[in-house]
Coordinates of C-alpha atoms and ligand atoms in Angstrom, one line a residue:
M148 CA -21.7 7.1 -63.2
P149 CA -21.1 10.6 -62.8
A150 CA -18.6 12.8 -64.0
A151 CA -15.6 13.2 -62.6
P152 CA -15.0 17.0 -61.0
T153 CA -13.5 19.4 -62.9
I154 CA -10.4 20.5 -61.3
G155 CA -11.8 23.8 -59.4
E156 CA -14.4 21.6 -57.9
Y157 CA -12.6 19.1 -56.5
L158 CA -9.8 21.5 -55.4
L159 CA -12.8 22.5 -53.3
D160 CA -14.3 19.3 -52.2
K161 CA -11.2 18.7 -51.1
L162 CA -11.0 21.5 -48.8
Y163 CA -14.5 21.7 -47.7
A164 CA -13.7 18.0 -47.1
A165 CA -10.6 19.3 -44.7
G166 CA -13.3 21.2 -42.5
V167 CA -11.9 24.3 -44.7
A168 CA -15.5 26.3 -45.1
H169 CA -14.2 29.9 -46.0
V170 CA -12.0 30.9 -48.4
F171 CA -10.6 35.0 -48.0
G172 CA -9.1 36.9 -51.0
V173 CA -9.6 39.1 -53.7
P174 CA -10.4 38.7 -57.2
G175 CA -8.6 39.3 -59.6
D176 CA -9.3 38.1 -63.9
Y177 CA -7.0 35.1 -63.1
V178 CA -8.6 33.7 -60.7
L179 CA -12.1 34.7 -61.6
K180 CA -13.3 31.4 -62.9
F181 CA -12.1 29.9 -59.5
Y182 CA -14.3 32.7 -58.1
D183 CA -16.6 31.5 -59.6
Q184 CA -16.1 27.7 -58.8
I185 CA -16.6 28.7 -54.3
V186 CA -19.9 30.8 -55.1
K187 CA -21.2 27.6 -56.9
S188 CA -19.8 25.4 -53.7
P189 CA -20.4 25.0 -50.0
I190 CA -17.6 26.9 -49.1
Q191 CA -18.4 30.9 -48.9
H192 CA -15.9 33.8 -49.8
V193 CA -14.7 36.5 -47.8
G194 CA -13.8 39.1 -49.5
T195 CA -10.9 41.4 -47.7
T196 CA -9.3 44.6 -48.4
R197 CA -6.3 43.3 -49.6
E198 CA -4.6 40.2 -50.2
D199 CA -1.9 40.2 -47.2
T200 CA -5.0 40.5 -45.0
A201 CA -6.7 37.9 -46.6
A202 CA -3.3 35.9 -45.7
F203 CA -3.6 36.5 -42.2
A204 CA -7.1 36.2 -42.0
A205 CA -6.2 32.1 -43.6
D206 CA -3.7 31.9 -40.7
G207 CA -6.1 33.1 -37.7
Y208 CA -8.5 31.0 -39.5
A209 CA -5.7 27.8 -39.5
R210 CA -4.9 28.5 -35.6
S211 CA -8.2 28.3 -35.2
R212 CA -10.0 25.2 -36.8
G213 CA -6.7 23.5 -38.3
L214 CA -6.7 24.8 -41.9
G215 CA -7.2 28.2 -43.6
A216 CA -7.4 28.7 -47.1
L217 CA -6.9 32.0 -49.4
A218 CA -7.7 33.1 -52.8
V219 CA -6.3 35.6 -55.1
T220 CA -5.1 36.7 -58.6
Y221 CA -1.9 36.6 -60.5
G222 CA 1.6 38.6 -59.4
V223 CA -0.2 41.2 -57.7
G224 CA -2.3 39.6 -56.0
A225 CA 0.0 36.5 -54.8
L226 CA 3.4 38.7 -54.8
N227 CA 1.4 41.3 -52.1
V228 CA 0.7 37.8 -49.9
V229 CA 4.1 36.7 -49.1
N230 CA 5.0 38.7 -45.8
A231 CA 2.1 37.0 -44.5
V232 CA 2.7 33.7 -45.7
A233 CA 6.0 33.8 -45.0
G234 CA 4.4 34.4 -41.1
A235 CA 2.5 31.5 -41.2
H236 CA 5.4 29.6 -42.3
A237 CA 7.4 30.5 -39.8
E238 CA 4.5 30.2 -36.7
S239 CA 3.9 26.5 -38.5
S240 CA -0.1 27.8 -39.4
P241 CA -1.2 25.7 -42.2
V242 CA -2.4 28.5 -44.7
V243 CA -3.4 27.0 -48.4
V244 CA -2.3 29.7 -51.1
I245 CA -4.3 29.6 -54.3
S246 CA -3.4 31.0 -56.7
G247 CA -4.9 32.3 -60.1
A248 CA -2.4 32.2 -62.8
P249 CA -2.0 32.8 -66.9
G250 CA -3.9 29.7 -68.9
V251 CA -1.5 27.2 -69.8
R252 CA -2.0 27.8 -73.2
E253 CA -2.0 31.2 -73.0
Q254 CA 1.4 30.5 -71.6
R255 CA 3.3 28.9 -74.7
E256 CA 2.8 32.1 -76.4
D257 CA 5.3 33.8 -73.9
P258 CA 3.0 36.8 -74.3
L259 CA 4.0 40.0 -72.3
I260 CA 0.1 40.0 -70.5
H261 CA -0.7 41.9 -67.5
H262 CA 0.8 41.3 -63.8
R263 CA 3.6 39.3 -65.5
F264 CA 6.8 39.9 -63.7
G265 CA 9.2 37.2 -65.1
P266 CA 9.2 33.8 -66.3
F267 CA 6.0 32.0 -65.7
T268 CA 7.9 30.0 -62.9
F269 CA 9.4 32.9 -60.6
Q270 CA 5.7 32.7 -58.6
R271 CA 6.0 29.5 -57.7
E272 CA 10.2 29.7 -57.2
I273 CA 9.5 32.7 -54.6
F274 CA 6.4 30.5 -53.0
D275 CA 9.4 27.4 -52.7
R276 CA 11.0 29.2 -50.2
I277 CA 8.1 29.9 -47.9
T278 CA 5.8 26.9 -48.1
C279 CA 6.4 22.6 -47.5
A280 CA 5.2 22.0 -50.7
T281 CA 3.7 23.9 -54.3
A282 CA 2.3 22.2 -56.9
V283 CA 1.1 24.3 -60.4
L284 CA -1.5 22.7 -62.2
D285 CA -0.7 22.5 -66.0
D286 CA -1.5 19.2 -66.2
P287 CA -5.1 18.0 -65.4
A288 CA -3.8 14.2 -66.2
I289 CA -2.1 14.7 -62.1
A290 CA -3.6 17.7 -61.3
F291 CA -5.8 15.6 -58.4
R292 CA -3.1 13.4 -57.3
Q293 CA -0.6 17.2 -57.1
I294 CA -4.0 18.5 -54.8
D295 CA -3.7 15.6 -52.5
R296 CA -0.7 15.9 -51.7
A297 CA -0.4 19.3 -51.1
L298 CA -3.2 19.6 -48.5
A299 CA -1.8 16.4 -47.0
A300 CA 2.1 18.1 -46.6
A301 CA 0.0 21.1 -45.0
R302 CA -1.5 19.3 -43.0
H303 CA 1.0 17.1 -41.9
H304 CA 3.9 19.9 -41.7
R305 CA 1.3 22.0 -40.2
R306 CA 3.0 25.1 -42.5
P307 CA 1.4 26.8 -45.7
V308 CA 1.3 25.7 -49.3
Y309 CA 1.0 26.8 -52.5
I310 CA -1.5 26.0 -55.5
E311 CA -1.2 27.7 -58.7
I312 CA -4.2 26.9 -60.9
P313 CA -3.9 28.9 -64.6
R314 CA -7.6 29.7 -66.0
D315 CA -8.2 27.7 -68.3
V316 CA -7.9 24.3 -66.2
V317 CA -10.4 25.0 -63.4
D318 CA -13.1 23.9 -65.4
A319 CA -11.0 21.0 -67.1
P320 CA -11.9 17.4 -65.7
G321 CA -9.4 16.0 -63.7
Y322 CA -8.5 11.8 -63.8
P323 CA -9.9 10.2 -60.5
M324 CA -6.3 8.1 -59.5
P325 CA -6.1 5.6 -56.6
A326 CA -6.0 7.0 -52.7
E327 CA -2.1 7.3 -51.7
A328 CA -1.4 6.5 -48.1
P329 CA -0.6 9.4 -46.3
T330 CA 2.6 9.6 -44.6
A331 CA 3.3 9.8 -41.3
T332 CA 6.7 9.6 -40.3
A333 CA 7.0 6.8 -37.5
S334 CA 9.5 7.5 -33.8
D335 CA 12.0 4.9 -33.5
S336 CA 10.3 2.9 -30.7
A337 CA 14.0 1.7 -29.5
A338 CA 14.8 5.2 -29.0
L339 CA 11.1 6.1 -28.0
E340 CA 11.3 3.6 -25.2
E341 CA 14.9 4.5 -24.6
A342 CA 14.3 8.7 -24.5
V343 CA 10.6 8.0 -21.9
A344 CA 11.9 5.6 -19.9
E345 CA 15.3 8.1 -19.2
T346 CA 12.9 10.7 -18.5
V347 CA 10.6 8.8 -16.3
S348 CA 14.0 8.0 -14.1
L349 CA 14.8 12.2 -14.0
L350 CA 11.2 13.1 -13.4
E351 CA 10.7 10.4 -10.9
R352 CA 13.6 11.8 -8.6
A353 CA 13.5 15.1 -9.2
K354 CA 12.1 17.4 -6.4
T355 CA 11.3 20.8 -8.3
P356 CA 10.1 19.5 -11.6
V357 CA 8.0 22.3 -14.4
L358 CA 7.1 21.5 -17.9
M359 CA 6.8 24.0 -20.4
A360 CA 4.9 23.4 -23.0
G361 CA 5.5 25.9 -27.0
V362 CA 3.4 25.6 -29.5
E363 CA 4.3 22.0 -31.3
I364 CA 2.1 20.8 -29.0
H365 CA -0.9 23.0 -30.3
R366 CA 0.2 21.9 -34.1
S367 CA 0.4 18.1 -33.2
G368 CA -3.0 18.4 -32.1
L369 CA -1.7 17.5 -28.6
Q370 CA -3.0 20.0 -26.5
D371 CA -5.5 17.4 -24.7
T372 CA -2.5 14.8 -23.7
L373 CA -1.3 18.1 -22.5
V374 CA -3.6 18.2 -19.7
Q375 CA -3.8 14.1 -19.6
L376 CA -0.3 14.7 -18.3
V377 CA -0.5 17.5 -15.9
D378 CA -3.2 16.4 -14.0
H379 CA -0.7 12.7 -14.1
L380 CA 2.3 14.4 -13.0
R381 CA 1.2 16.8 -11.3
L382 CA 3.4 19.1 -13.0
P383 CA 3.2 23.0 -12.5
I384 CA 3.3 23.5 -16.4
A385 CA 4.4 27.5 -17.9
A386 CA 5.0 28.2 -21.9
T387 CA 6.4 30.0 -24.0
L388 CA 5.0 33.6 -25.6
S389 CA 4.6 32.0 -29.0
G390 CA 2.9 28.7 -27.2
K391 CA 0.9 30.8 -24.7
S392 CA -2.7 29.8 -24.5
V393 CA -1.7 26.5 -25.8
I394 CA -3.1 25.1 -22.1
G395 CA -6.3 27.5 -20.3
E396 CA -4.6 29.6 -18.5
R397 CA -6.8 29.3 -15.4
H398 CA -5.6 25.7 -14.8
P399 CA -3.9 25.8 -11.5
A400 CA -0.9 23.9 -13.0
Y401 CA -0.3 27.0 -14.7
L402 CA 2.5 29.5 -13.4
G403 CA 2.6 31.8 -17.2
V404 CA 4.4 32.4 -19.6
Y405 CA 7.8 32.1 -19.1
E406 CA 10.1 34.4 -21.4
G407 CA 13.2 34.8 -19.6
G408 CA 14.2 38.4 -18.5
M409 CA 11.2 39.7 -20.6
G410 CA 8.5 37.6 -18.3
P411 CA 7.2 37.7 -15.3
E412 CA 9.0 37.1 -12.8
S413 CA 7.0 34.3 -10.4
A414 CA 7.3 32.1 -13.7
R415 CA 10.9 33.2 -14.4
E416 CA 11.7 31.7 -11.1
R417 CA 10.2 28.1 -10.8
V418 CA 11.4 27.3 -14.6
E419 CA 15.0 28.5 -14.2
T420 CA 15.3 26.6 -10.8
A421 CA 13.5 23.8 -12.1
D422 CA 15.5 20.8 -11.2
C423 CA 14.4 19.2 -14.0
L424 CA 12.6 21.2 -16.9
L425 CA 10.3 18.8 -19.5
L426 CA 10.3 21.1 -22.4
L427 CA 7.5 19.5 -24.8
G428 CA 6.9 21.5 -28.4
V429 CA 9.5 24.4 -27.7
A430 CA 11.1 26.0 -30.3
L431 CA 13.9 27.2 -28.7
N432 CA 13.7 31.3 -30.5
D433 CA 14.9 34.7 -29.4
V434 CA 11.2 35.9 -28.5
D435 CA 10.6 33.2 -26.2
L436 CA 14.0 33.1 -24.9
G437 CA 13.3 36.5 -24.1
V438 CA 15.9 37.9 -26.8
Y439 CA 18.7 36.0 -25.0
T440 CA 18.1 36.8 -21.1
A441 CA 16.5 32.9 -20.8
R442 CA 19.2 30.9 -18.3
L443 CA 17.9 27.4 -18.9
D444 CA 20.6 24.7 -17.5
P445 CA 20.9 22.5 -20.3
K446 CA 21.7 19.5 -17.4
H447 CA 18.5 19.6 -16.2
M448 CA 17.1 19.6 -19.5
V449 CA 14.4 17.4 -21.7
R450 CA 13.2 18.5 -25.0
A451 CA 11.1 16.9 -27.3
C452 CA 10.3 18.6 -30.9
Q453 CA 10.4 18.6 -34.4
G454 CA 11.0 14.5 -34.0
E455 CA 13.9 14.2 -31.5
V456 CA 14.6 14.4 -27.9
V457 CA 17.4 15.7 -26.4
I458 CA 18.3 15.0 -22.3
R459 CA 21.0 16.9 -20.9
H460 CA 23.7 16.5 -24.0
H461 CA 22.4 13.3 -25.5
R462 CA 19.7 12.9 -28.3
Y463 CA 17.7 10.8 -29.2
P464 CA 16.6 10.5 -32.9
H465 CA 13.2 9.7 -34.8
V466 CA 11.2 10.3 -31.2
E467 CA 8.0 12.6 -32.4
L468 CA 6.1 13.9 -29.8
R469 CA 3.1 13.1 -31.0
D470 CA 4.8 9.4 -29.3
F471 CA 6.8 10.6 -26.2
V472 CA 4.1 12.5 -24.3
P473 CA 1.3 9.4 -24.6
L474 CA 4.0 6.9 -24.0
L475 CA 4.8 9.3 -21.3
I476 CA 1.9 9.1 -19.6
K477 CA 2.0 5.4 -19.6
K478 CA 5.0 5.0 -17.8
C479 CA 5.2 7.3 -15.1
G480 CA 3.3 6.7 -12.1
P481 CA 0.5 9.3 -11.0
Q482 CA 2.1 11.9 -8.8
G483 CA 1.1 13.2 -5.4
R484 CA 2.8 16.7 -5.3
P485 CA 0.9 19.9 -4.4
L486 CA 0.3 21.9 -7.7
P487 CA 1.1 25.7 -7.4
T488 CA -1.6 27.6 -5.9
G489 CA -3.9 29.4 -9.2
N490 CA -2.5 32.5 -10.3
A491 CA -5.2 34.6 -11.8
G492 CA -3.1 36.8 -13.9
P493 CA -2.8 40.8 -13.6
S494 CA -5.4 43.1 -12.1
A495 CA -6.0 46.9 -11.9
P496 CA -7.0 47.6 -7.6
G497 CA -9.3 50.0 -6.9
F498 CA -10.4 50.7 -11.4
P499 CA -11.7 52.9 -11.9
K500 CA -9.6 55.5 -10.5
P501 CA -12.1 58.4 -11.2
G502 CA -10.1 60.9 -13.5
E503 CA -6.5 59.4 -13.9
P504 CA -5.0 58.9 -17.1
M505 CA -5.0 55.3 -18.1
K506 CA -1.5 53.6 -17.9
I507 CA -0.2 50.5 -19.9
G508 CA -0.8 48.3 -16.7
R509 CA -3.4 49.1 -15.4
L510 CA -5.2 48.5 -18.8
I511 CA -3.7 44.9 -18.6
G512 CA -4.7 44.2 -15.6
R513 CA -8.7 45.3 -16.3
L514 CA -8.8 44.1 -19.6
N515 CA -7.4 40.7 -17.1
E516 CA -10.6 41.5 -15.6
C517 CA -13.4 41.4 -17.9
L518 CA -12.0 38.5 -19.9
A519 CA -15.1 37.0 -20.8
P520 CA -15.0 33.1 -21.1
D521 CA -16.1 32.9 -24.7
M522 CA -13.3 35.7 -25.5
V523 CA -10.3 35.1 -28.4
V524 CA -7.7 37.1 -27.8
V525 CA -6.3 38.6 -30.8
C526 CA -3.1 40.8 -30.1
D527 CA -0.3 42.5 -32.7
V528 CA 2.7 43.4 -32.4
G529 CA 4.2 46.6 -30.2
D530 CA 3.9 46.9 -26.2
C531 CA 0.1 45.4 -26.3
L532 CA 1.9 42.5 -27.0
F533 CA 4.4 42.7 -24.0
A534 CA 2.2 43.5 -22.0
S535 CA 0.0 40.5 -23.0
V536 CA 1.9 38.4 -21.9
E537 CA 0.7 38.4 -18.2
L538 CA -3.0 38.5 -19.5
R539 CA -4.7 34.7 -18.7
V540 CA -7.3 33.5 -21.2
H541 CA -10.0 31.1 -20.2
E542 CA -9.3 28.5 -22.6
R543 CA -6.6 27.1 -24.8
T544 CA -5.8 28.6 -28.5
E545 CA -7.7 32.0 -27.2
F546 CA -4.2 33.6 -27.7
L547 CA -3.5 34.6 -31.3
A548 CA -0.4 36.2 -31.9
S549 CA 2.5 36.8 -34.0
A550 CA 4.5 36.5 -31.7
F551 CA 7.9 35.0 -33.1
Y552 CA 7.5 36.5 -36.4
T553 CA 6.7 39.1 -35.0
T554 CA 4.9 41.4 -38.2
M555 CA 3.2 44.3 -37.7
G556 CA -0.2 43.8 -39.3
F557 CA -1.4 41.0 -38.0
G558 CA -3.9 41.0 -35.3
L559 CA -7.1 42.9 -37.0
P560 CA -6.6 40.7 -40.1
A561 CA -6.4 37.5 -38.3
A562 CA -9.5 38.5 -35.8
L563 CA -10.8 38.1 -38.5
G564 CA -10.4 35.1 -39.3
A565 CA -11.0 33.5 -36.3
A566 CA -14.0 34.8 -36.0
V567 CA -15.4 33.8 -39.0
A568 CA -13.8 30.2 -38.0
R569 CA -15.5 30.4 -34.7
P570 CA -18.8 32.3 -34.3
D571 CA -19.3 31.3 -30.6
R572 CA -15.9 33.5 -29.7
R573 CA -16.2 36.8 -29.2
P574 CA -12.5 38.5 -30.4
L575 CA -11.2 41.1 -28.4
V576 CA -8.7 42.5 -30.5
L577 CA -5.4 44.7 -28.8
V578 CA -3.6 46.8 -31.3
G579 CA -1.0 49.8 -31.2
D580 CA -1.7 53.1 -33.3
G581 CA 1.4 52.1 -35.5
A582 CA -0.2 48.6 -36.5
F583 CA -3.9 49.8 -36.7
Q584 CA -2.5 52.1 -39.7
M585 CA -1.1 49.0 -41.6
T586 CA -4.2 46.9 -41.5
G587 CA -7.3 48.2 -39.8
T588 CA -8.8 48.1 -42.9
E589 CA -10.1 44.8 -42.0
L590 CA -12.0 46.3 -39.6
S591 CA -14.2 47.6 -42.1
T592 CA -14.6 43.4 -43.2
L593 CA -15.3 42.9 -39.5
A594 CA -18.6 45.4 -39.2
R595 CA -19.5 43.7 -42.3
I596 CA -19.7 39.9 -41.1
G597 CA -22.0 41.7 -37.6
S598 CA -18.8 41.0 -35.9
N599 CA -18.9 41.7 -32.2
A600 CA -15.2 42.4 -31.8
I601 CA -13.8 44.8 -29.3
V602 CA -10.8 46.2 -30.8
V603 CA -8.8 48.2 -28.0
V604 CA -6.3 50.9 -29.6
F605 CA -3.3 51.6 -28.0
N606 CA -2.7 55.2 -28.5
N607 CA 0.6 55.8 -27.6
A608 CA 1.4 58.3 -30.3
G609 CA 4.4 56.8 -32.8
Y610 CA 6.0 53.4 -32.7
S611 CA 7.2 53.4 -29.0
T612 CA 8.3 49.4 -29.6
E613 CA 11.4 51.1 -31.8
R614 CA 11.0 55.1 -29.7
F615 CA 12.7 52.3 -26.7
I616 CA 15.4 51.0 -28.7
L617 CA 16.5 54.2 -30.9
D618 CA 14.3 57.4 -30.9
G619 CA 14.0 59.6 -34.1
P620 CA 11.3 61.7 -36.1
F621 CA 11.0 58.1 -38.0
N622 CA 8.8 56.7 -35.5
D623 CA 6.3 59.6 -35.7
I624 CA 3.0 58.1 -37.4
A625 CA -0.3 60.8 -38.3
P626 CA -2.3 61.0 -35.5
W627 CA -5.6 59.1 -36.1
R628 CA -9.2 59.8 -34.7
F629 CA -9.4 56.1 -34.4
H630 CA -12.9 56.3 -32.4
R631 CA -14.2 58.1 -35.2
I632 CA -13.4 55.2 -37.4
G633 CA -17.1 53.7 -38.0
E634 CA -17.7 57.3 -39.8
L635 CA -16.0 56.2 -43.0
F636 CA -16.5 52.3 -42.5
G637 CA -19.7 52.1 -41.1
G638 CA -21.7 49.8 -38.7
I639 CA -18.9 50.1 -35.6
S640 CA -19.1 51.9 -32.4
G641 CA -16.3 54.2 -31.0
Y642 CA -15.4 55.3 -27.8
E643 CA -12.4 57.6 -26.7
V644 CA -10.8 57.3 -23.6
K645 CA -7.7 58.9 -21.6
T646 CA -9.8 58.3 -18.3
E647 CA -10.0 54.9 -15.7
D648 CA -14.1 56.1 -15.5
E649 CA -13.9 56.6 -19.2
F650 CA -12.8 53.5 -19.8
T651 CA -14.6 51.8 -17.3
D652 CA -17.8 53.7 -19.4
A653 CA -16.8 52.8 -22.7
W654 CA -15.9 48.9 -22.1
Q655 CA -20.2 48.7 -20.7
K656 CA -21.0 49.8 -23.8
A657 CA -18.7 48.4 -25.9
S658 CA -19.8 44.8 -24.2
A659 CA -23.4 45.5 -24.1
T660 CA -23.0 45.7 -28.4
R661 CA -23.9 42.1 -30.0
D662 CA -24.6 42.9 -33.2
R663 CA -21.0 45.6 -34.1
P664 CA -17.9 45.5 -33.8
S665 CA -16.5 48.6 -31.1
V666 CA -13.5 50.4 -30.8
I667 CA -11.8 51.8 -28.3
E668 CA -9.4 54.2 -28.3
V669 CA -7.1 54.1 -25.1
H670 CA -4.9 57.1 -25.2
L671 CA -1.3 56.6 -23.7
A672 CA 1.3 58.7 -23.0
P673 CA 4.2 58.1 -25.2
S674 CA 6.8 57.2 -22.1
D675 CA 4.7 54.5 -20.8
A676 CA 5.5 51.8 -21.5
S677 CA 5.1 47.9 -19.7
P678 CA 7.9 46.6 -17.5
A679 CA 8.6 43.5 -20.8
M680 CA 9.3 46.1 -23.1
K681 CA 11.2 48.1 -21.1
R682 CA 13.4 45.3 -20.5
L683 CA 13.4 43.9 -24.0
A684 CA 14.3 47.6 -25.5
Q685 CA 17.5 47.6 -22.8
N686 CA 18.1 44.1 -24.8
L687 CA 17.5 45.0 -28.1
R688 CA 19.3 48.6 -27.5
D689 CA 22.9 47.0 -26.4
K690 CA 22.7 44.6 -30.0
V691 CA 22.4 47.9 -31.6
E692 CA 25.0 49.1 -29.9
G693 CA 27.2 46.3 -30.2
K694 CA 27.6 46.0 -26.7
T695 CA 26.6 42.1 -26.5
G696 CA 26.8 39.4 -29.6
Ligands
TPP772 C1 5.4 44.4 -41.1 C2 6.2 45.4 -39.5 N1 7.1 46.0 -40.2 C3 8.0 46.9 -38.5 C4 8.1 46.4 -38.2 C5 9.3 46.4 -36.7 N2 8.0 47.3 -35.9 C6 8.3 46.5 -34.2 S1 7.1 47.1 -33.6 C7 7.1 48.5 -34.7 C8 6.6 49.5 -34.0 C9 4.8 49.5 -33.6 O1 3.8 50.6 -33.4 P1 2.4 50.3 -32.7 O2 1.7 49.7 -33.3 O3 1.6 51.6 -33.0 O4 3.0 49.9 -31.0 P2 3.7 50.3 -30.1 O5 5.1 49.7 -30.1 O6 3.6 52.0 -29.9 O7 3.2 49.9 -28.8 C10 7.7 48.2 -35.2 C11 7.8 49.5 -36.3 C12 7.7 45.2 -37.4 N3 7.6 44.2 -36.7 N4 6.9 44.7 -38.3
MG773 MG1 1.8 53.3 -30.7

């Protein structure tokens, strides 16, 4: 009989079986033994410049491939990932956080050892709040079971989990246990039937029905089913910002992103005048509701999300989205409604106008025209995010952003995760000068792996989003020469762009460069802002000044 695997080997085997072929992170003495096991396993380690970027990368990987993982050292490493993991938690991205720890025997003596910041239980307690399951593998007798349960929880709840592995346990043999049946929450069949019947009758009577899809569709793996529903019922469909690219954005039924008063007017009109609005997997957060500029009338709404269906003012509990959508397709006869005429999104007519300074609206229009079908757009927080609401990516899940939690610094590291997860896709990273200064060092990791990413830096000389809410000297930042970053990092091409013709030239050269990342630094006037940002800033200004509740 082959010897039982060690606990470290078992964790790596299970991760690999779940589709995790890469683990991001920075080593440290409490996690070194585990790192040694990674090297001996089929899983590849991808070193990052910091731990929080490892977590953002694992998040980008999870969004592209279903599950991502990082491994860090105790205290200094693990505490560094808290913000990024909280973001993955808020946005339902299943990331496995593996932290090394002092050995079980070391901990018994209660020693004052480096990286310790309080009782040994503190770290787990912190992660308890931002993950859906935590496990400290301090007892080899149950470690395999703990690992199985943690990974099952990550997949089931689509949220991060935390696994702490004391360094003297990594090489300890574990004890195989019989597999547990997966815990699937089942729908209440009577509630499901009734909710579907009521929805069908509303849809059949409706004259201007519209579907709006949110991120839970992606996290529940229902994207194919969603397209079936759209094609079967010929329903025009909008997406929320946090659910952007849940459906390929060049589908003929696609209206664009709905975001209340912040989003494009055409989608807003169709959604807000719908006589039946079917919301699938939509969480009603403030960003998706355009910071409460949305005007959605509950009396026209059917909302299926988070295990329930709410129709107008009543509610069917225990109805899962994954049961609701297929039954809806089965019970609704095919409809012959005309679909909206396809909208290719923004454009930049007559681009390039020689000598014309770059402006954000024309930049986004041009990028939309330049988007290739193999590109995944990874967007940071700032005006690039507001402006890119109108971009139309070709395939589904080709737009990644921290659109609800809105943490700056997500873009470049998440692009690293996406590049490693799906090497067949080319990252187009949109990032502000401020956000670049937070995590731009991950560009050096993109260069190290030879990624062909194109990084467009929206350089508007500071924190423009904040400037539009309340300006002050705190929104100024040091002027970096972003296009020259390759001189320090190596292996990167850089272009400085002030005018439209310079952009055309830079884009052509960057697109033709396939063996290294390219940075296109676009200078924009600090006063230039996308229409969405102007609308958002007005709303936030009112809130800061206490004009609205
Ligand atoms: C980690 C983090 N810190 C602070 C903020 C608040 N914040 C939101 S946008 C922004 C400015 C972003 O600057 P930049 O990346 O240059 O984009 P711009 O707004 O100028 O387009 C700040 C500071 C945040 N969202 N995330
Ligand atoms: Mg800026």
